[in-house]
Amino acid sequence: MKQKESICIIGQFPPPVHGLSTALKTIIDSEHMKDKYSITFIDIKENKKFFNNLMKIRQNDSDLYYFTISQSTFGNLRDMIILNLLISKNKKVIIHYHGGYYKTLYEKMSKFQKRLNKKLISRIDIMIALGESLKKMFSDVIDSSKIRVCENYVENSSLADESSINKKIAAYEYKSKIEVLYLSNFIKSKGYLDVLHAAKDLRGENISFHFAGAFFNKQDEDEFMQFINNHELQEYVYYHGIVKGKDKKELLINSDVFVLPTYYTHEGQPISIIEAMGNGLTIITTNHGGIKDIVEKDNGYIIEPKSPHQIVQSLKDLAENKNKMYYYGKNNRGLVLEKFKEIDYIQRLEKIFDEVIHS
């Protein structure tokens, strides 16, 4: 029997659970991947174990190394040390960048760090970006012929069944009330305050707003809650905290419109948007990061950042034209089933792995 090619996955694995760590876990848990390749992995999130992790990498003898690099200056320096070790092993190397910040990060680097990035990254076999529009981020460090695209995906566990979705979408044209969802971390540049201001302007309308995700400091949470109290929005705005698993799936299936008016500098391609599309929601978002590669006019509304009034206009348009929610919901569900399922993501990676291994 032919021996399987071996792949070592290097990156930050759960916990905590976030887009990148979940994506890495999906690879190592994939039966499809395990059937085809011999998979090992090294979790590098603990900086205190940095030298121990270097030793693990040094001792690992795989045919291909798949490495997800950081979006911070310090993290990049750490990753360049790891990358230097990988290149010295004279093996195949793929970097997958799960974000949209590299160009900005590179421009902020010292001359030494820029030279280091260019010297090492130019020598890898393939750089993976999340979307076509993000490929240009790497123009300073690697030839465009070495860049491939692998879009994000929605986990199988986050997709409602076909019967539930068909029932939900069919009911859109007759809904009396619109349920709006913001599902992301509470970072101000993600636009959650813009959604909250839209809720204030639509107070008294037949529209409810649901927020879910983590606050990173008490001051932001207090400001959010105080706004709700000051503007008497308790009947229109609901905060669900951090939702996972069954609770997140239920929130998605019970919502009609997903709003993420982000201008977050590190934004890549939010998995939350793909989750919402897969569950038949209309999308309201910005043309930021890699979002343009997955959201177009057939998926919902593209608005300007920091524009609560455009959120209001979009929701009023949906309230007056319920058939649009049916159209967008059906399109979005179909698109995700066609391109953004878990197995689609695995097969996109598999194609890139095979290209590099057999080159």
PDB file of C-alpha atoms in Angstrom, residues 56-355:
ATOM      1  CA  LYS A  56       8.489  19.968  18.239  1.00  0.00           C
ATOM      2  CA  ILE A  57       8.712  21.537  14.777  1.00  0.00           C
ATOM      3  CA  ARG A  58      12.392  20.623  14.479  1.00  0.00           C
ATOM      4  CA  GLN A  59      11.633  17.001  15.362  1.00  0.00           C
ATOM      5  CA  ASN A  60       8.632  16.747  13.044  1.00  0.00           C
ATOM      6  CA  ASP A  61       9.380  15.204   9.654  1.00  0.00           C
ATOM      7  CA  SER A  62       6.461  15.914   7.322  1.00  0.00           C
ATOM      8  CA  ASP A  63       6.325  16.313   3.555  1.00  0.00           C
ATOM      9  CA  LEU A  64       4.346  19.560   3.821  1.00  0.00           C
ATOM     10  CA  TYR A  65       3.965  22.240   6.483  1.00  0.00           C
ATOM     11  CA  TYR A  66       0.745  24.280   6.574  1.00  0.00           C
ATOM     12  CA  PHE A  67       1.240  27.393   8.707  1.00  0.00           C
ATOM     13  CA  THR A  68      -1.256  30.107   9.733  1.00  0.00           C
ATOM     14  CA  ILE A  69       0.538  33.322  10.640  1.00  0.00           C
ATOM     15  CA  SER A  70      -0.362  36.158  13.024  1.00  0.00           C
ATOM     16  CA  GLN A  71      -1.815  39.624  12.355  1.00  0.00           C
ATOM     17  CA  SER A  72       0.291  41.402  14.998  1.00  0.00           C
ATOM     18  CA  THR A  73       3.835  42.824  14.845  1.00  0.00           C
ATOM     19  CA  PHE A  74       5.130  40.707  17.713  1.00  0.00           C
ATOM     20  CA  GLY A  75       3.308  37.617  16.452  1.00  0.00           C
ATOM     21  CA  ASN A  76       4.842  38.132  13.037  1.00  0.00           C
ATOM     22  CA  LEU A  77       8.366  38.139  14.496  1.00  0.00           C
ATOM     23  CA  ARG A  78       7.609  34.882  16.293  1.00  0.00           C
ATOM     24  CA  ASP A  79       6.209  33.433  13.078  1.00  0.00           C
ATOM     25  CA  MET A  80       9.254  34.455  11.045  1.00  0.00           C
ATOM     26  CA  ILE A  81      11.462  32.491  13.451  1.00  0.00           C
ATOM     27  CA  ILE A  82       9.213  29.466  12.914  1.00  0.00           C
ATOM     28  CA  LEU A  83       9.154  30.041   9.146  1.00  0.00           C
ATOM     29  CA  ASN A  84      12.941  30.239   9.032  1.00  0.00           C
ATOM     30  CA  LEU A  85      13.081  26.843  10.742  1.00  0.00           C
ATOM     31  CA  LEU A  86      10.564  25.367   8.300  1.00  0.00           C
ATOM     32  CA  ILE A  87      12.494  26.632   5.276  1.00  0.00           C
ATOM     33  CA  SER A  88      15.760  25.275   6.686  1.00  0.00           C
ATOM     34  CA  LYS A  89      14.155  21.800   6.717  1.00  0.00           C
ATOM     35  CA  ASN A  90      13.988  22.037   2.911  1.00  0.00           C
ATOM     36  CA  LYS A  91      10.364  20.873   2.858  1.00  0.00           C
ATOM     37  CA  LYS A  92       7.225  22.227   1.207  1.00  0.00           C
ATOM     38  CA  VAL A  93       5.598  25.188   3.029  1.00  0.00           C
ATOM     39  CA  ILE A  94       2.160  26.768   2.685  1.00  0.00           C
ATOM     40  CA  ILE A  95       1.084  29.881   4.604  1.00  0.00           C
ATOM     41  CA  HIS A  96      -2.638  30.556   5.062  1.00  0.00           C
ATOM     42  CA  TYR A  97      -3.409  34.129   6.121  1.00  0.00           C
ATOM     43  CA  HIS A  98      -6.815  34.327   7.844  1.00  0.00           C
ATOM     44  CA  GLY A  99      -7.301  38.073   7.713  1.00  0.00           C
ATOM     45  CA  GLY A 100      -7.125  41.256   5.688  1.00  0.00           C
ATOM     46  CA  TYR A 101      -4.467  43.193   7.591  1.00  0.00           C
ATOM     47  CA  TYR A 102      -1.121  42.048   6.178  1.00  0.00           C
ATOM     48  CA  LYS A 103      -0.470  45.037   3.881  1.00  0.00           C
ATOM     49  CA  THR A 104      -1.070  47.504   6.734  1.00  0.00           C
ATOM     50  CA  LEU A 105       0.999  45.386   9.112  1.00  0.00           C
ATOM     51  CA  TYR A 106       3.886  45.241   6.631  1.00  0.00           C
ATOM     52  CA  GLU A 107       3.865  49.019   6.130  1.00  0.00           C
ATOM     53  CA  LYS A 108       4.171  49.501   9.918  1.00  0.00           C
ATOM     54  CA  MET A 109       7.150  47.151  10.249  1.00  0.00           C
ATOM     55  CA  SER A 110      10.736  48.242  10.795  1.00  0.00           C
ATOM     56  CA  LYS A 111      13.085  47.939   7.821  1.00  0.00           C
ATOM     57  CA  PHE A 112      14.613  44.849   9.387  1.00  0.00           C
ATOM     58  CA  GLN A 113      11.253  43.124   9.850  1.00  0.00           C
ATOM     59  CA  LYS A 114      10.200  44.024   6.298  1.00  0.00           C
ATOM     60  CA  ARG A 115      13.401  42.496   4.890  1.00  0.00           C
ATOM     61  CA  LEU A 116      12.907  39.414   7.034  1.00  0.00           C
ATOM     62  CA  ASN A 117       9.318  38.946   5.836  1.00  0.00           C
ATOM     63  CA  LYS A 118      10.250  39.390   2.190  1.00  0.00           C
ATOM     64  CA  LYS A 119      13.289  37.098   2.408  1.00  0.00           C
ATOM     65  CA  LEU A 120      11.394  34.242   4.056  1.00  0.00           C
ATOM     66  CA  ILE A 121       7.875  34.512   2.604  1.00  0.00           C
ATOM     67  CA  SER A 122       9.232  34.789  -0.949  1.00  0.00           C
ATOM     68  CA  ARG A 123      10.687  31.293  -0.493  1.00  0.00           C
ATOM     69  CA  ILE A 124       7.504  29.458   0.498  1.00  0.00           C
ATOM     70  CA  ASP A 125       5.619  27.378  -2.051  1.00  0.00           C
ATOM     71  CA  ILE A 126       2.129  28.891  -1.747  1.00  0.00           C
ATOM     72  CA  MET A 127       0.448  31.774   0.100  1.00  0.00           C
ATOM     73  CA  ILE A 128      -3.315  31.354   0.637  1.00  0.00           C
ATOM     74  CA  ALA A 129      -5.642  34.384   0.844  1.00  0.00           C
ATOM     75  CA  LEU A 130      -9.315  34.285   1.857  1.00  0.00           C
ATOM     76  CA  GLY A 131     -10.512  35.977  -1.339  1.00  0.00           C
ATOM     77  CA  GLU A 132      -9.461  37.319  -4.728  1.00  0.00           C
ATOM     78  CA  SER A 133      -9.598  40.904  -3.479  1.00  0.00           C
ATOM     79  CA  LEU A 134      -7.114  40.073  -0.693  1.00  0.00           C
ATOM     80  CA  LYS A 135      -4.376  38.657  -2.917  1.00  0.00           C
ATOM     81  CA  LYS A 136      -2.867  42.114  -3.431  1.00  0.00           C
ATOM     82  CA  MET A 137      -1.976  42.276   0.291  1.00  0.00           C
ATOM     83  CA  PHE A 138       1.128  40.199  -0.373  1.00  0.00           C
ATOM     84  CA  SER A 139       2.511  42.073  -3.388  1.00  0.00           C
ATOM     85  CA  ASP A 140       5.527  43.295  -1.366  1.00  0.00           C
ATOM     86  CA  VAL A 141       6.698  39.853  -0.274  1.00  0.00           C
ATOM     87  CA  ILE A 142       5.765  37.135  -2.772  1.00  0.00           C
ATOM     88  CA  ASP A 143       5.200  36.680  -6.494  1.00  0.00           C
ATOM     89  CA  SER A 144       1.522  36.693  -7.482  1.00  0.00           C
ATOM     90  CA  SER A 145       1.956  33.315  -9.219  1.00  0.00           C
ATOM     91  CA  LYS A 146       2.373  31.741  -5.772  1.00  0.00           C
ATOM     92  CA  ILE A 147      -0.886  33.063  -4.314  1.00  0.00           C
ATOM     93  CA  ARG A 148      -4.044  30.939  -4.159  1.00  0.00           C
ATOM     94  CA  VAL A 149      -7.529  31.592  -2.784  1.00  0.00           C
ATOM     95  CA  CYS A 150      -9.444  29.506  -0.262  1.00  0.00           C
ATOM     96  CA  GLU A 151     -12.627  31.162   0.975  1.00  0.00           C
ATOM     97  CA  ASN A 152     -14.051  30.550   4.438  1.00  0.00           C
ATOM     98  CA  TYR A 153     -16.932  28.186   5.144  1.00  0.00           C
ATOM     99  CA  VAL A 154     -19.776  27.399   7.531  1.00  0.00           C
ATOM    100  CA  GLU A 155     -19.531  24.437   9.893  1.00  0.00           C
ATOM    101  CA  ASN A 156     -22.068  21.658   9.287  1.00  0.00           C
ATOM    102  CA  SER A 157     -23.303  22.085  12.856  1.00  0.00           C
ATOM    103  CA  SER A 158     -24.262  25.732  12.173  1.00  0.00           C
ATOM    104  CA  LEU A 159     -26.502  24.970   9.183  1.00  0.00           C
ATOM    105  CA  ALA A 160     -30.216  24.394   9.755  1.00  0.00           C
ATOM    106  CA  ASP A 161     -31.840  21.489   7.916  1.00  0.00           C
ATOM    107  CA  GLU A 162     -33.482  21.958   4.539  1.00  0.00           C
ATOM    108  CA  SER A 163     -37.048  21.621   5.820  1.00  0.00           C
ATOM    109  CA  SER A 164     -36.582  24.344   8.458  1.00  0.00           C
ATOM    110  CA  ILE A 165     -34.968  26.707   5.951  1.00  0.00           C
ATOM    111  CA  ASN A 166     -37.636  26.181   3.282  1.00  0.00           C
ATOM    112  CA  LYS A 167     -40.360  26.881   5.842  1.00  0.00           C
ATOM    113  CA  LYS A 168     -38.552  29.993   7.061  1.00  0.00           C
ATOM    114  CA  ILE A 169     -37.926  31.447   3.593  1.00  0.00           C
ATOM    115  CA  ALA A 170     -41.471  30.717   2.405  1.00  0.00           C
ATOM    116  CA  ALA A 171     -42.836  32.734   5.347  1.00  0.00           C
ATOM    117  CA  TYR A 172     -40.795  35.870   4.581  1.00  0.00           C
ATOM    118  CA  GLU A 173     -43.342  37.485   2.275  1.00  0.00           C
ATOM    119  CA  TYR A 174     -46.003  37.338   5.010  1.00  0.00           C
ATOM    120  CA  LYS A 175     -43.953  38.270   8.096  1.00  0.00           C
ATOM    121  CA  SER A 176     -45.324  41.122  10.147  1.00  0.00           C
ATOM    122  CA  LYS A 177     -42.132  41.599  12.175  1.00  0.00           C
ATOM    123  CA  ILE A 178     -38.462  41.633  11.088  1.00  0.00           C
ATOM    124  CA  GLU A 179     -35.846  40.104  13.386  1.00  0.00           C
ATOM    125  CA  VAL A 180     -32.393  41.683  12.913  1.00  0.00           C
ATOM    126  CA  LEU A 181     -29.189  40.019  14.146  1.00  0.00           C
ATOM    127  CA  TYR A 182     -25.698  41.317  14.958  1.00  0.00           C
ATOM    128  CA  LEU A 183     -23.493  38.298  15.729  1.00  0.00           C
ATOM    129  CA  SER A 184     -19.829  39.152  16.240  1.00  0.00           C
ATOM    130  CA  ASN A 185     -17.357  40.352  18.834  1.00  0.00           C
ATOM    131  CA  PHE A 186     -18.204  43.746  20.348  1.00  0.00           C
ATOM    132  CA  ILE A 187     -15.376  45.710  18.794  1.00  0.00           C
ATOM    133  CA  LYS A 188     -16.507  49.245  17.937  1.00  0.00           C
ATOM    134  CA  SER A 189     -15.032  49.124  14.432  1.00  0.00           C
ATOM    135  CA  LYS A 190     -17.217  46.065  13.777  1.00  0.00           C
ATOM    136  CA  GLY A 191     -20.079  48.594  13.759  1.00  0.00           C
ATOM    137  CA  TYR A 192     -22.285  47.369  16.589  1.00  0.00           C
ATOM    138  CA  LEU A 193     -22.961  50.950  17.768  1.00  0.00           C
ATOM    139  CA  ASP A 194     -24.149  51.830  14.258  1.00  0.00           C
ATOM    140  CA  VAL A 195     -26.671  48.982  14.506  1.00  0.00           C
ATOM    141  CA  LEU A 196     -27.727  50.228  17.945  1.00  0.00           C
ATOM    142  CA  HIS A 197     -28.268  53.750  16.600  1.00  0.00           C
ATOM    143  CA  ALA A 198     -30.353  52.285  13.766  1.00  0.00           C
ATOM    144  CA  ALA A 199     -32.449  50.507  16.392  1.00  0.00           C
ATOM    145  CA  LYS A 200     -33.040  53.865  18.117  1.00  0.00           C
ATOM    146  CA  ASP A 201     -34.137  55.486  14.849  1.00  0.00           C
ATOM    147  CA  LEU A 202     -36.514  52.578  14.149  1.00  0.00           C
ATOM    148  CA  ARG A 203     -37.994  52.488  17.645  1.00  0.00           C
ATOM    149  CA  GLY A 204     -41.716  51.848  17.398  1.00  0.00           C
ATOM    150  CA  GLU A 205     -41.420  50.038  14.064  1.00  0.00           C
ATOM    151  CA  ASN A 206     -42.153  46.319  13.805  1.00  0.00           C
ATOM    152  CA  ILE A 207     -38.434  45.483  13.922  1.00  0.00           C
ATOM    153  CA  SER A 208     -36.485  43.792  16.729  1.00  0.00           C
ATOM    154  CA  PHE A 209     -32.713  43.806  17.122  1.00  0.00           C
ATOM    155  CA  HIS A 210     -30.742  40.896  18.569  1.00  0.00           C
ATOM    156  CA  PHE A 211     -27.085  41.237  19.567  1.00  0.00           C
ATOM    157  CA  ALA A 212     -24.777  38.335  20.430  1.00  0.00           C
ATOM    158  CA  GLY A 213     -21.052  38.137  21.065  1.00  0.00           C
ATOM    159  CA  ALA A 214     -18.351  38.992  23.571  1.00  0.00           C
ATOM    160  CA  PHE A 215     -17.533  42.372  25.063  1.00  0.00           C
ATOM    161  CA  PHE A 216     -13.819  42.829  25.747  1.00  0.00           C
ATOM    162  CA  ASN A 217     -14.198  45.439  28.484  1.00  0.00           C
ATOM    163  CA  LYS A 218     -16.808  46.416  31.038  1.00  0.00           C
ATOM    164  CA  GLN A 219     -16.894  50.044  29.891  1.00  0.00           C
ATOM    165  CA  ASP A 220     -18.125  49.112  26.397  1.00  0.00           C
ATOM    166  CA  GLU A 221     -20.749  46.768  27.829  1.00  0.00           C
ATOM    167  CA  ASP A 222     -21.985  49.428  30.266  1.00  0.00           C
ATOM    168  CA  GLU A 223     -22.150  51.998  27.441  1.00  0.00           C
ATOM    169  CA  PHE A 224     -24.192  49.568  25.324  1.00  0.00           C
ATOM    170  CA  MET A 225     -26.668  48.796  28.115  1.00  0.00           C
ATOM    171  CA  GLN A 226     -26.948  52.450  29.134  1.00  0.00           C
ATOM    172  CA  PHE A 227     -27.837  53.426  25.564  1.00  0.00           C
ATOM    173  CA  ILE A 228     -30.662  50.886  25.582  1.00  0.00           C
ATOM    174  CA  ASN A 229     -31.991  52.259  28.869  1.00  0.00           C
ATOM    175  CA  ASN A 230     -31.611  55.942  27.935  1.00  0.00           C
ATOM    176  CA  HIS A 231     -33.572  55.496  24.713  1.00  0.00           C
ATOM    177  CA  GLU A 232     -36.133  53.039  26.142  1.00  0.00           C
ATOM    178  CA  LEU A 233     -35.226  50.294  23.689  1.00  0.00           C
ATOM    179  CA  GLN A 234     -35.847  47.356  26.038  1.00  0.00           C
ATOM    180  CA  GLU A 235     -38.787  46.143  23.939  1.00  0.00           C
ATOM    181  CA  TYR A 236     -36.789  46.341  20.705  1.00  0.00           C
ATOM    182  CA  VAL A 237     -33.191  45.403  21.559  1.00  0.00           C
ATOM    183  CA  TYR A 238     -32.028  42.108  23.114  1.00  0.00           C
ATOM    184  CA  TYR A 239     -28.511  41.085  24.150  1.00  0.00           C
ATOM    185  CA  HIS A 240     -27.963  37.300  24.161  1.00  0.00           C
ATOM    186  CA  GLY A 241     -24.367  37.207  25.390  1.00  0.00           C
ATOM    187  CA  ILE A 242     -21.938  34.708  23.885  1.00  0.00           C
ATOM    188  CA  VAL A 243     -23.848  32.069  21.928  1.00  0.00           C
ATOM    189  CA  LYS A 244     -22.497  28.721  20.765  1.00  0.00           C
ATOM    190  CA  GLY A 245     -23.721  25.458  19.315  1.00  0.00           C
ATOM    191  CA  LYS A 246     -27.467  24.920  19.565  1.00  0.00           C
ATOM    192  CA  ASP A 247     -28.123  28.440  20.920  1.00  0.00           C
ATOM    193  CA  LYS A 248     -26.306  30.096  18.018  1.00  0.00           C
ATOM    194  CA  LYS A 249     -28.060  27.890  15.475  1.00  0.00           C
ATOM    195  CA  GLU A 250     -31.448  28.733  17.010  1.00  0.00           C
ATOM    196  CA  LEU A 251     -30.671  32.462  16.952  1.00  0.00           C
ATOM    197  CA  LEU A 252     -29.727  32.261  13.270  1.00  0.00           C
ATOM    198  CA  ILE A 253     -32.817  30.291  12.248  1.00  0.00           C
ATOM    199  CA  ASN A 254     -35.090  32.738  14.136  1.00  0.00           C
ATOM    200  CA  SER A 255     -33.508  35.827  12.532  1.00  0.00           C
ATOM    201  CA  ASP A 256     -34.320  37.392   9.164  1.00  0.00           C
ATOM    202  CA  VAL A 257     -31.592  39.979   8.537  1.00  0.00           C
ATOM    203  CA  PHE A 258     -27.908  39.885   9.473  1.00  0.00           C
ATOM    204  CA  VAL A 259     -26.120  43.227   9.950  1.00  0.00           C
ATOM    205  CA  LEU A 260     -22.331  43.608  10.165  1.00  0.00           C
ATOM    206  CA  PRO A 261     -21.371  47.187   9.179  1.00  0.00           C
ATOM    207  CA  THR A 262     -17.667  46.555   9.792  1.00  0.00           C
ATOM    208  CA  TYR A 263     -14.641  48.739   9.158  1.00  0.00           C
ATOM    209  CA  TYR A 264     -12.405  46.645  11.438  1.00  0.00           C
ATOM    210  CA  THR A 265      -8.780  46.952  10.242  1.00  0.00           C
ATOM    211  CA  HIS A 266      -8.015  43.229  10.646  1.00  0.00           C
ATOM    212  CA  GLU A 267     -11.195  42.095   8.855  1.00  0.00           C
ATOM    213  CA  GLY A 268     -10.714  39.176   6.515  1.00  0.00           C
ATOM    214  CA  GLN A 269     -13.836  37.265   5.527  1.00  0.00           C
ATOM    215  CA  PRO A 270     -16.239  36.954   8.471  1.00  0.00           C
ATOM    216  CA  ILE A 271     -17.496  33.422   8.982  1.00  0.00           C
ATOM    217  CA  SER A 272     -20.557  34.903  10.702  1.00  0.00           C
ATOM    218  CA  ILE A 273     -21.706  36.327   7.350  1.00  0.00           C
ATOM    219  CA  ILE A 274     -21.430  32.910   5.698  1.00  0.00           C
ATOM    220  CA  GLU A 275     -23.302  31.322   8.632  1.00  0.00           C
ATOM    221  CA  ALA A 276     -26.076  33.876   8.228  1.00  0.00           C
ATOM    222  CA  MET A 277     -26.277  33.342   4.469  1.00  0.00           C
ATOM    223  CA  GLY A 278     -26.413  29.585   4.945  1.00  0.00           C
ATOM    224  CA  ASN A 279     -29.391  29.986   7.248  1.00  0.00           C
ATOM    225  CA  GLY A 280     -31.334  32.097   4.765  1.00  0.00           C
ATOM    226  CA  LEU A 281     -30.782  35.614   6.143  1.00  0.00           C
ATOM    227  CA  THR A 282     -30.556  38.819   4.128  1.00  0.00           C
ATOM    228  CA  ILE A 283     -27.163  40.503   4.570  1.00  0.00           C
ATOM    229  CA  ILE A 284     -26.448  44.173   5.326  1.00  0.00           C
ATOM    230  CA  THR A 285     -22.710  44.822   5.406  1.00  0.00           C
ATOM    231  CA  THR A 286     -19.846  46.949   4.110  1.00  0.00           C
ATOM    232  CA  ASN A 287     -17.487  46.521   1.176  1.00  0.00           C
ATOM    233  CA  HIS A 288     -14.570  45.919   3.526  1.00  0.00           C
ATOM    234  CA  GLY A 289     -11.758  43.356   3.734  1.00  0.00           C
ATOM    235  CA  GLY A 290     -12.643  40.197   1.848  1.00  0.00           C
ATOM    236  CA  ILE A 291     -16.400  40.658   2.208  1.00  0.00           C
ATOM    237  CA  LYS A 292     -16.750  41.774  -1.411  1.00  0.00           C
ATOM    238  CA  ASP A 293     -15.710  38.269  -2.504  1.00  0.00           C
ATOM    239  CA  ILE A 294     -18.768  36.660  -0.883  1.00  0.00           C
ATOM    240  CA  VAL A 295     -21.441  39.390  -0.702  1.00  0.00           C
ATOM    241  CA  GLU A 296     -22.878  41.155  -3.756  1.00  0.00           C
ATOM    242  CA  LYS A 297     -26.173  42.860  -4.620  1.00  0.00           C
ATOM    243  CA  ASP A 298     -27.896  39.480  -4.938  1.00  0.00           C
ATOM    244  CA  ASN A 299     -27.126  38.743  -1.283  1.00  0.00           C
ATOM    245  CA  GLY A 300     -28.432  41.935   0.325  1.00  0.00           C
ATOM    246  CA  TYR A 301     -27.249  45.500   0.875  1.00  0.00           C
ATOM    247  CA  ILE A 302     -23.725  46.933   0.687  1.00  0.00           C
ATOM    248  CA  ILE A 303     -23.579  50.113   2.787  1.00  0.00           C
ATOM    249  CA  GLU A 304     -20.929  52.646   3.764  1.00  0.00           C
ATOM    250  CA  PRO A 305     -19.120  52.279   7.101  1.00  0.00           C
ATOM    251  CA  LYS A 306     -20.304  54.460   9.992  1.00  0.00           C
ATOM    252  CA  SER A 307     -23.709  54.970   8.339  1.00  0.00           C
ATOM    253  CA  PRO A 308     -26.583  54.053  10.686  1.00  0.00           C
ATOM    254  CA  HIS A 309     -28.988  55.884   8.375  1.00  0.00           C
ATOM    255  CA  GLN A 310     -28.141  53.439   5.567  1.00  0.00           C
ATOM    256  CA  ILE A 311     -28.942  50.526   7.883  1.00  0.00           C
ATOM    257  CA  VAL A 312     -32.272  52.223   8.597  1.00  0.00           C
ATOM    258  CA  GLN A 313     -32.963  52.745   4.876  1.00  0.00           C
ATOM    259  CA  SER A 314     -32.125  49.106   4.079  1.00  0.00           C
ATOM    260  CA  LEU A 315     -34.413  47.766   6.806  1.00  0.00           C
ATOM    261  CA  LYS A 316     -37.257  50.085   5.787  1.00  0.00           C
ATOM    262  CA  ASP A 317     -36.862  48.850   2.215  1.00  0.00           C
ATOM    263  CA  LEU A 318     -37.141  45.248   3.419  1.00  0.00           C
ATOM    264  CA  ALA A 319     -40.154  46.082   5.594  1.00  0.00           C
ATOM    265  CA  GLU A 320     -41.926  47.590   2.576  1.00  0.00           C
ATOM    266  CA  ASN A 321     -40.782  44.847   0.180  1.00  0.00           C
ATOM    267  CA  LYS A 322     -40.913  41.540   2.054  1.00  0.00           C
ATOM    268  CA  ASN A 323     -40.428  39.650  -1.209  1.00  0.00           C
ATOM    269  CA  LYS A 324     -36.808  40.871  -1.174  1.00  0.00           C
ATOM    270  CA  MET A 325     -36.128  38.854   1.985  1.00  0.00           C
ATOM    271  CA  TYR A 326     -37.473  35.792   0.172  1.00  0.00           C
ATOM    272  CA  TYR A 327     -35.216  36.513  -2.821  1.00  0.00           C
ATOM    273  CA  TYR A 328     -32.072  37.191  -0.782  1.00  0.00           C
ATOM    274  CA  GLY A 329     -32.706  34.339   1.650  1.00  0.00           C
ATOM    275  CA  LYS A 330     -33.149  31.799  -1.137  1.00  0.00           C
ATOM    276  CA  ASN A 331     -30.083  33.070  -3.027  1.00  0.00           C
ATOM    277  CA  ASN A 332     -27.894  33.054   0.064  1.00  0.00           C
ATOM    278  CA  ARG A 333     -28.865  29.551   1.156  1.00  0.00           C
ATOM    279  CA  GLY A 334     -28.239  28.245  -2.366  1.00  0.00           C
ATOM    280  CA  LEU A 335     -24.852  29.946  -2.643  1.00  0.00           C
ATOM    281  CA  VAL A 336     -23.605  28.491   0.646  1.00  0.00           C
ATOM    282  CA  LEU A 337     -24.765  24.980  -0.242  1.00  0.00           C
ATOM    283  CA  GLU A 338     -22.995  25.325  -3.574  1.00  0.00           C
ATOM    284  CA  LYS A 339     -19.653  26.799  -2.439  1.00  0.00           C
ATOM    285  CA  PHE A 340     -19.212  27.357   1.285  1.00  0.00           C
ATOM    286  CA  LYS A 341     -19.961  24.092   3.056  1.00  0.00           C
ATOM    287  CA  GLU A 342     -17.363  22.443   5.293  1.00  0.00           C
ATOM    288  CA  ILE A 343     -16.480  19.851   2.643  1.00  0.00           C
ATOM    289  CA  ASP A 344     -16.042  22.586   0.003  1.00  0.00           C
ATOM    290  CA  TYR A 345     -13.439  24.241   2.233  1.00  0.00           C
ATOM    291  CA  ILE A 346     -11.647  20.935   2.801  1.00  0.00           C
ATOM    292  CA  GLN A 347     -11.601  20.175  -0.917  1.00  0.00           C
ATOM    293  CA  ARG A 348     -10.243  23.641  -1.759  1.00  0.00           C
ATOM    294  CA  LEU A 349      -7.396  23.034   0.671  1.00  0.00           C
ATOM    295  CA  GLU A 350      -6.891  19.509  -0.630  1.00  0.00           C
ATOM    296  CA  LYS A 351      -6.415  20.844  -4.158  1.00  0.00           C
ATOM    297  CA  ILE A 352      -3.747  23.286  -2.919  1.00  0.00           C
ATOM    298  CA  PHE A 353      -2.040  20.624  -0.813  1.00  0.00           C
ATOM    299  CA  ASP A 354      -1.837  18.266  -3.793  1.00  0.00           C
ATOM    300  CA  GLU A 355      -0.520  21.004  -6.067  1.00  0.00           C
TER     301      GLU A 355
END
